[in-house]
Tab-separated table of C-alpha atoms in Angstrom:
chain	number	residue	atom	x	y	z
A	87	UNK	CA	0.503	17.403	-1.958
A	88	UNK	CA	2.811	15.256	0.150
A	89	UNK	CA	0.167	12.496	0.505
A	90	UNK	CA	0.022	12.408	-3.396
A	91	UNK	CA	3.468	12.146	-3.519
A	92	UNK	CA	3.957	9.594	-0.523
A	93	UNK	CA	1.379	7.527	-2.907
A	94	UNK	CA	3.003	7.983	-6.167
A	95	UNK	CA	6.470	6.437	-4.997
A	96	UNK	CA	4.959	3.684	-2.941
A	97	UNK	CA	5.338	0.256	-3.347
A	98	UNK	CA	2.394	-0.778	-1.246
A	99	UNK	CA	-0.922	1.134	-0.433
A	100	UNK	CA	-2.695	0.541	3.239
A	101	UNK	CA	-6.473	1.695	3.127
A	102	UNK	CA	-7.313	1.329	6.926
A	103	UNK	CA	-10.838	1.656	8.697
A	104	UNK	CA	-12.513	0.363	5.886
A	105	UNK	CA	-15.002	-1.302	8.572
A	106	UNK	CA	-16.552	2.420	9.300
A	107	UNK	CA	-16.022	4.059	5.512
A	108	UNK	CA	-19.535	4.597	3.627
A	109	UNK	CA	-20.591	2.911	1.259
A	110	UNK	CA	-18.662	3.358	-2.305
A	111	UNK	CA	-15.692	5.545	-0.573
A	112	UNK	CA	-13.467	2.555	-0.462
A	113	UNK	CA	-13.465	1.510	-4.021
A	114	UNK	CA	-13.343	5.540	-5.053
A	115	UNK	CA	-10.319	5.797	-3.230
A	116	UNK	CA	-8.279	2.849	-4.798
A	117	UNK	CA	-9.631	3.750	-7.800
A	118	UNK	CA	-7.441	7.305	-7.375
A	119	UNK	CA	-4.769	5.907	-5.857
A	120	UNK	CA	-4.585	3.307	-8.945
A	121	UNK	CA	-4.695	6.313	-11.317
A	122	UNK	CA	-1.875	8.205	-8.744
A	123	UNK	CA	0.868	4.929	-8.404
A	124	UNK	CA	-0.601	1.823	-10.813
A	125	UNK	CA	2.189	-0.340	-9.680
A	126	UNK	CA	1.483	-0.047	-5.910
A	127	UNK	CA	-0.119	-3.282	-4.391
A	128	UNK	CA	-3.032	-1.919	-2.096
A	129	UNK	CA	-4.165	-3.665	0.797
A	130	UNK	CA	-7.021	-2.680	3.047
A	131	UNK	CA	-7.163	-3.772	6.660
A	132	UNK	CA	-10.697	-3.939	8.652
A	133	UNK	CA	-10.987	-2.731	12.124
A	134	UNK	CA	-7.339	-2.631	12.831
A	135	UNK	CA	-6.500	-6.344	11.016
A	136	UNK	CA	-4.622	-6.881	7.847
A	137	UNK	CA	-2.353	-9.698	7.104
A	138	UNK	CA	1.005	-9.804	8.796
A	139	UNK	CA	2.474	-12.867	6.245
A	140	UNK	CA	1.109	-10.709	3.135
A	141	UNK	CA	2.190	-7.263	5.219
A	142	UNK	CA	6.156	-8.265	5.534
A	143	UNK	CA	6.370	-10.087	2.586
A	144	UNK	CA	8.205	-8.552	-0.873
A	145	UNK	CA	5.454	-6.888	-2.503
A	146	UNK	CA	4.604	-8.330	-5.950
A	147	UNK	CA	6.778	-7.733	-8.647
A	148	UNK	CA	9.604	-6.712	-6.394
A	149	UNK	CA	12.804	-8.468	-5.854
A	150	UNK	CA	14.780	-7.695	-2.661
A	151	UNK	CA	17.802	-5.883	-3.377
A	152	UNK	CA	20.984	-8.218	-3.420
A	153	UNK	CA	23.762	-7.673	-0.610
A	154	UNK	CA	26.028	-5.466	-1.108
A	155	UNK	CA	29.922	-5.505	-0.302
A	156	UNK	CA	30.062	-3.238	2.947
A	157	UNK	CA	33.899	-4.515	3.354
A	158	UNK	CA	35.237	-1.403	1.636
């Protein structure tokens, strides 16, 4: 339950070990999570490597929230 809900509110999915998942498990899974959070950007990393640029970046779609005034 907590995993599903983790999911639904994410804005980016990490699928990691794809390197030792059978064959057809990988593309099951995003399809679920797709049908769980649609808006999510899923990335998969293979034995341990993903991309750091694409990682830390804004995911798509997103803006990064504008300062605010912490002055009082």
């Amino acid at each position: 339950v907590e995993a599903r809900r983790q999911a639904a509110f994410a804005d980016r999915l990490i699928i990691s070990k794809t390197d030792i998942a059978p064959p057809g498990a990988i593309s099951n899974l995003m399809r679920r999570l797709t049908a769980i959070n649609g808006a999510a950007e899923i990335m998969t990393s293979r034995q341990g490597r993903i991309d750091a640029d694409r990682l830390l970046s804004a995911p798509s779609g997103h803006r990064a929230a504008p300062p605010t005034d912490t002055d009082g």
